[in-house]
Each structure stands twice: as C-alpha cells, then as structure tokens.
Amino acid sequence: MKRLSLIIVALCAALVVGCKPQSHYQMKGIIVNTQDLSTVDWGKLAAENGINTVGTHMYPGEVIEFIQSEKGQAFLASCKKHGVEVEHQLHSMAELLPRELFAEDSTMFRMNENGRRVADANCCVHSERALETIVANAVKVAEILRPTNHRYYFWLDDGKPVCQCPKCKEYTASEQALIIENRIIEALRKQDPEAQLAHLAYCNSLHAPRKVKPAEGIFLEFAPFMRSWEKPLADLSAEDRGMSHSQNMAHLKENLEVFPAETAVVLEYWLDVSLFSGWKKPAVQLPWRKDVFLSDINTYAELGIKNVTSFGVYMDSAYFESYPDTTPLKEYGEGLRNYTLKSKK
C-alpha cells in the first residue's frame, strides 16, 4: 500500500509539472558587440538572467577576428556550457561587396538620384556580378560565423540609400534587400540545410515587400528604431524620430502578411545602452522601463510573434563597474520566460 501511495504521489507531481504553462517566447535574446564580449562572460551572464540567445555585432570582419581569438573561443565555450545559443547579427553589405571593386566595375554599385554610380552604400541588385560577389562572400563568412540556431543575419548598410538605376528604382529598399536575401539563402542552404536568413525591416526597409516574394527560409526581423521607449507600443499616439507607434504597428502587421509570425524575430532596443548614450562613451545608466517592456511583449505576442531579442550594446566591464545593478537583465529574462499569452485580438 505504501509503495502504491508513493507511485500515485509521483504521478501527480509529474502531472503538475506537465501542466505548468510554457513560455510563449522561444527566443529570449540579447545582442552585444565584440568589446562587450571581450570583457564580460556573456554566456554565463545571459544564462543567469534567463536569456537563451546571444547575438554578436557589428561587422563581419571584426566579429570573425573576435571569434577566432582566444577570448572569442572562450565566449563560445561559455555559451555551450550554459546552454546559450549564438548567432551573428551583422551590418554586412560594405564587406560582402567591397568598396574597392568600384574602380573595377562601377555597375555593381548603386546609382544615386542624380544618375551617378556611387560606392557609398549597398549595391545594384540588377547586377549579376554584384549578386554573385555578395553571395560568395556571405558563404565565406557563414563558414566561419556559423550560428548554433541556424539563423543568419546579413543586413544592408545601416539605413543607407539603395540603388535608383532604371531597373532598381521600381523596387523599394525592402524589395531590393529581399532580392539579395533570396540569393543568399539559396547558397547558404547548400552548406547548412536548416539555414534561415533574416529580412530586416528597419528604417527605409520597414515597408513590406510586395513585388518580391521571400524564398523558403527567409524570416522577418522587425526593428522598430523609430519609436518611443518611454511609452509602450500599445499607446498608438506616441511617436519618436518622426514616426508614430500607430505607423510602426501598421508596418509590422503588413510585414506579417508576407512573412510567417511563428518564425519572425523582433529586434528591440529596451536594453540598448548605446542608443540611450547617444552612441558615445562613457555610457549612461540604462533607463529601464519594465512597464513598457511588459506591455510591448504582450503586444508582440498577440500578433503571434515568439522570438524576441534586444540590443544590449555598451554592456561591457566598464559599464557594470559603473552600474553593477543587473536588475534590467533579470527582469527582461524573467518577463520573457514567464510570459503566457494574456489575450489575442
């Protein structure tokens, strides 16, 4: 009888555990740069605060140099030890299509509004040679910077203009980006069959692509850079940098008509010390707004989004020496880990 009672107790305990609500959010990430990674054990710190993914940043060359260094290998080992995924979120185009190639073939580069070919940013997406060069270099980078979660990020030049040649000008920045991304994912899947590639909706590429359809493996990464972090996205009248929360949400919903919500990643700035410091050091203390964060993750969850990350750049050893309180990281990780969908509109 005693043995039977023990079995019943064990079964009940198992049922209780099995019924425990699972977190809505799968990816609970943070993005930091190589200085942050060189001076802080981010594998350990992330795991301690419920963050399951660390993204490196900012350019392919510098991240490769870091990853191949002793400190970079220690970072990868720490993430593996603590069960933290590693991915690489990169401003890439200037390195995938090196600017020095302009002297050799200017048609690979964008045409500006005055009809001149310039090597200041991005490329001409109707140049087959440009696309071949970009894809070949993306594959080389991916061979070294191979994410543990199979998610790759090769972004356009940061908010910079795109090609306005007669063929390209018929396509938005978002559509031009997708033309490139469709070619890259095809090549990536030859070396990594599970590869997924981000389509970054950000600044001039916030508009959903209409004339170009995403290839298999392309997922949406939505970065609402032009918003207020003093008020939640649910406050549709709030605005910053000339764009209202209502406009941000309209862009997101339009993109979710093109890309699946279940694979989409939201790239936020709640933890981005660099942004709040005006991208200058010494860094200021993060103006953490837990109330805004919790409201925002409910807003995103209502749209079916399950993957969230935030910039956390400038969180290096000097930052934590000045501001040792890690409450924002703790509340960020706990908020995502403990979140269950409250409602669905």
XYZ file of C-alpha atoms in Angstrom:
345
model
C 0.000 0.000 0.000
C 2.837 2.385 0.881
C 4.512 1.698 -2.452
C 1.239 2.366 -4.290
C 0.859 5.675 -2.475
C 4.358 6.709 -3.498
C 3.593 5.873 -7.125
C 0.388 7.937 -7.004
C 2.246 10.892 -5.471
C 4.918 10.666 -8.185
C 2.316 10.539 -10.947
C 0.515 13.566 -9.530
C 3.753 15.501 -9.335
C 4.515 14.639 -12.945
C 1.074 15.838 -13.996
C 1.562 19.136 -12.165
C 4.899 19.677 -13.905
C 3.386 18.706 -17.228
C 0.577 21.209 -16.773
C 2.900 24.093 -15.950
C 2.318 26.836 -18.539
C 5.083 27.030 -21.112
C 6.591 30.378 -22.014
C 5.134 31.854 -25.175
C 8.557 33.150 -26.178
C 11.085 30.752 -27.674
C 13.997 33.099 -28.384
C 14.906 35.361 -25.478
C 17.933 37.162 -26.840
C 20.405 39.975 -26.470
C 22.860 41.494 -28.973
C 26.226 42.822 -27.814
C 29.396 43.905 -29.582
C 32.897 42.468 -29.502
C 34.055 44.908 -26.789
C 31.217 43.708 -24.557
C 32.048 40.079 -25.304
C 35.764 40.606 -24.696
C 35.299 41.983 -21.187
C 32.240 40.161 -19.802
C 31.386 36.444 -19.665
C 28.162 36.847 -21.602
C 27.457 33.123 -21.817
C 27.263 32.929 -18.027
C 25.552 36.303 -17.557
C 22.882 35.506 -20.133
C 22.100 32.122 -18.604
C 21.918 33.586 -15.097
C 19.252 36.010 -16.286
C 17.103 33.683 -18.381
C 18.450 34.858 -21.737
C 18.897 31.921 -24.115
C 20.495 33.580 -27.166
C 23.443 35.956 -27.558
C 23.962 37.730 -30.863
C 27.359 39.140 -31.795
C 27.604 42.532 -33.514
C 28.572 44.586 -35.629
C 30.576 43.929 -38.854
C 31.600 40.518 -40.265
C 35.350 41.167 -40.239
C 35.557 42.340 -36.644
C 33.326 39.523 -35.406
C 35.409 36.936 -37.284
C 38.575 38.365 -35.738
C 36.994 38.147 -32.286
C 35.567 34.633 -32.712
C 38.929 33.314 -33.902
C 40.717 34.862 -30.918
C 41.282 33.236 -27.534
C 38.564 35.406 -25.974
C 36.173 34.529 -28.768
C 36.720 30.823 -28.279
C 36.185 31.283 -24.537
C 32.883 33.040 -25.297
C 31.705 30.157 -27.494
C 32.749 27.621 -24.843
C 30.884 29.528 -22.137
C 27.709 29.688 -24.221
C 27.914 25.964 -24.924
C 28.485 25.215 -21.241
C 25.487 27.295 -20.171
C 23.146 26.197 -22.969
C 23.042 29.590 -24.686
C 22.606 29.833 -28.462
C 24.973 32.010 -30.503
C 24.107 33.964 -33.635
C 25.715 36.849 -35.506
C 23.704 39.970 -36.382
C 25.779 41.895 -38.892
C 25.843 45.109 -40.907
C 27.284 43.340 -43.907
C 26.960 44.921 -47.318
C 30.136 47.025 -47.266
C 32.154 43.849 -46.693
C 30.129 41.480 -48.879
C 30.639 43.888 -51.787
C 33.981 45.573 -51.016
C 34.014 49.240 -51.988
C 37.381 48.944 -53.734
C 35.682 46.930 -56.508
C 34.069 50.163 -57.709
C 37.163 51.060 -59.731
C 36.958 47.680 -61.457
C 33.216 47.653 -62.209
C 31.056 50.580 -61.101
C 27.864 48.915 -62.391
C 27.901 46.624 -59.339
C 27.191 49.631 -57.146
C 24.108 51.719 -56.657
C 23.040 54.629 -58.813
C 22.080 57.730 -56.851
C 19.167 60.094 -57.509
C 21.357 62.134 -59.881
C 22.044 59.165 -62.143
C 25.630 58.610 -60.949
C 27.096 55.303 -59.815
C 28.480 55.698 -56.280
C 30.224 53.360 -53.851
C 28.801 54.933 -50.696
C 26.331 52.170 -49.792
C 24.685 48.905 -50.792
C 24.664 47.726 -54.419
C 22.804 47.471 -57.692
C 20.585 44.420 -57.269
C 20.260 44.049 -61.043
C 23.993 43.495 -61.421
C 24.528 39.754 -61.669
C 28.197 40.193 -60.859
C 27.325 42.140 -57.712
C 24.934 39.423 -56.546
C 27.449 36.676 -57.255
C 30.124 38.542 -55.286
C 27.797 39.187 -52.354
C 26.643 35.578 -52.207
C 30.169 34.159 -52.435
C 31.386 36.383 -49.606
C 28.305 35.656 -47.475
C 29.024 31.941 -47.783
C 32.643 32.508 -46.718
C 31.521 34.471 -43.662
C 28.907 31.854 -42.803
C 31.519 29.091 -42.870
C 33.326 30.859 -40.025
C 30.423 32.524 -38.207
C 28.081 29.550 -38.112
C 25.191 30.189 -35.704
C 24.174 27.416 -33.341
C 20.484 28.065 -34.086
C 20.871 28.147 -37.911
C 19.668 31.791 -38.069
C 21.851 34.052 -40.219
C 21.799 37.839 -40.452
C 23.358 39.747 -43.369
C 21.919 43.248 -43.257
C 22.117 46.078 -45.776
C 24.262 49.096 -44.908
C 22.719 50.727 -41.851
C 19.759 52.810 -43.046
C 21.681 53.867 -46.161
C 20.072 54.552 -49.569
C 19.624 51.855 -52.190
C 20.006 51.786 -55.962
C 17.972 54.149 -58.154
C 19.023 52.870 -61.570
C 16.201 52.448 -64.121
C 15.708 48.785 -63.183
C 16.183 49.045 -59.405
C 14.127 52.187 -58.802
C 10.977 50.188 -59.445
C 11.707 48.292 -56.240
C 11.582 49.566 -52.648
C 14.532 49.225 -50.269
C 12.758 46.272 -48.700
C 12.273 44.580 -52.075
C 15.868 45.212 -53.101
C 17.020 43.674 -49.820
C 14.834 40.640 -50.425
C 16.271 40.109 -53.912
C 19.701 39.824 -52.297
C 18.460 37.688 -49.404
C 16.735 35.212 -51.710
C 20.023 34.600 -53.492
C 21.989 34.269 -50.237
C 19.609 31.764 -48.621
C 19.775 29.530 -51.690
C 23.550 29.333 -51.312
C 23.516 29.015 -47.512
C 21.202 26.014 -47.645
C 23.741 24.119 -49.711
C 26.121 24.131 -46.736
C 23.511 24.298 -43.961
C 20.198 22.686 -44.987
C 18.484 24.159 -41.901
C 19.672 27.707 -42.613
C 17.283 30.600 -42.121
C 18.082 34.164 -43.164
C 16.707 37.408 -41.758
C 14.883 40.011 -43.782
C 15.461 43.168 -41.741
C 12.529 45.597 -41.647
C 14.206 48.751 -40.378
C 14.155 52.463 -41.243
C 13.942 52.639 -45.064
C 13.093 48.931 -45.359
C 10.105 48.964 -42.989
C 7.617 48.714 -45.852
C 6.510 45.161 -46.553
C 7.844 43.807 -49.864
C 5.141 43.305 -52.474
C 6.875 42.794 -55.833
C 9.319 40.201 -54.493
C 8.303 37.097 -52.546
C 10.519 35.597 -49.838
C 12.225 32.319 -50.665
C 11.924 29.377 -48.312
C 13.980 30.004 -45.202
C 13.625 33.796 -45.130
C 12.192 35.132 -41.868
C 11.143 38.613 -40.799
C 13.291 40.604 -38.391
C 11.379 43.710 -37.325
C 13.393 46.530 -35.731
C 11.207 49.471 -34.615
C 14.026 52.002 -34.327
C 11.685 54.961 -34.856
C 9.543 54.648 -31.758
C 9.399 55.917 -28.188
C 10.698 53.728 -25.359
C 9.087 55.926 -22.746
C 5.663 54.696 -23.804
C 4.519 51.218 -24.883
C 3.675 50.402 -28.478
C 0.087 49.920 -27.356
C -0.034 53.715 -26.976
C -0.580 54.288 -30.676
C -0.388 58.068 -30.440
C 3.190 58.082 -29.107
C 5.987 58.833 -31.567
C 9.691 59.489 -31.922
C 12.024 60.281 -34.835
C 9.004 61.315 -36.881
C 7.109 58.034 -36.728
C 4.148 57.169 -34.512
C 3.535 53.863 -32.802
C 0.461 53.539 -35.000
C 2.697 53.666 -38.098
C 5.170 51.197 -36.577
C 2.390 48.731 -35.851
C 0.946 49.160 -39.340
C 4.347 48.295 -40.851
C 4.671 45.243 -38.615
C 1.215 43.942 -39.482
C 1.827 44.471 -43.201
C 5.069 42.504 -42.969
C 3.287 39.695 -41.131
C 1.034 39.350 -44.170
C 4.177 38.403 -46.133
C 6.297 36.565 -43.536
C 5.141 33.914 -41.019
C 4.647 35.222 -37.476
C 5.936 31.991 -35.934
C 9.438 32.467 -37.384
C 9.554 36.267 -37.049
C 12.080 37.921 -34.743
C 11.515 41.274 -33.091
C 14.743 43.237 -32.657
C 14.133 45.785 -29.915
C 16.183 48.400 -28.060
C 14.889 48.114 -24.465
C 18.387 47.182 -23.220
C 20.427 49.202 -25.712
C 22.773 51.276 -23.582
C 24.491 52.560 -26.735
C 21.273 54.096 -28.051
C 20.444 55.813 -24.765
C 24.066 57.023 -24.552
C 23.841 58.609 -28.000
C 26.436 56.034 -29.208
C 29.128 57.774 -27.149
C 31.096 56.644 -24.142
C 31.204 56.891 -21.193
C 27.861 55.123 -21.201
C 24.869 56.346 -19.241
C 22.877 54.045 -16.993
C 20.145 52.227 -18.892
C 16.774 53.968 -18.385
C 14.986 50.643 -17.962
C 11.186 50.746 -18.219
C 9.833 47.396 -17.076
C 6.250 48.556 -17.594
C 6.898 49.462 -21.241
C 8.748 46.189 -21.854
C 5.979 44.027 -20.367
C 3.319 45.832 -22.364
C 5.358 45.508 -25.553
C 5.922 41.773 -25.267
C 2.184 41.314 -24.843
C 1.612 43.412 -27.969
C 4.036 41.273 -29.941
C 2.641 38.024 -28.576
C -0.879 38.999 -29.625
C 0.425 39.047 -33.203
C 1.819 35.520 -32.867
C 5.480 36.531 -32.537
C 7.529 34.099 -30.456
C 11.094 35.325 -30.873
C 12.464 38.478 -29.273
C 15.908 39.967 -28.888
C 17.221 43.365 -27.846
C 20.383 45.294 -28.429
C 22.423 45.490 -25.234
C 25.479 47.187 -26.737
C 27.888 49.006 -24.358
C 27.194 46.485 -21.587
C 30.898 45.811 -21.081
C 33.012 45.533 -17.935
C 33.309 49.331 -17.616
C 29.526 49.644 -17.727
C 28.978 47.068 -14.991
C 31.704 48.643 -12.861
C 29.830 51.945 -13.037
C 26.348 50.417 -12.815
C 26.561 46.975 -11.194
C 22.796 46.522 -10.832
C 21.707 43.820 -13.294
C 18.004 44.147 -12.476
C 17.098 45.113 -16.075
C 18.635 41.883 -17.398
C 16.900 39.855 -14.704
C 13.502 41.425 -15.343
C 13.966 41.121 -19.102
C 14.760 37.405 -18.915
C 12.054 36.700 -16.344
C 9.473 38.677 -18.292
C 10.041 36.649 -21.447
C 10.452 33.320 -19.656
C 7.300 33.701 -17.559
C 5.115 35.270 -20.223
C 1.964 33.448 -21.250
C -0.380 34.966 -23.797
C -2.918 37.085 -21.934
C -5.244 37.780 -24.781
C -5.422 37.665 -28.531
C -7.116 40.293 -30.587
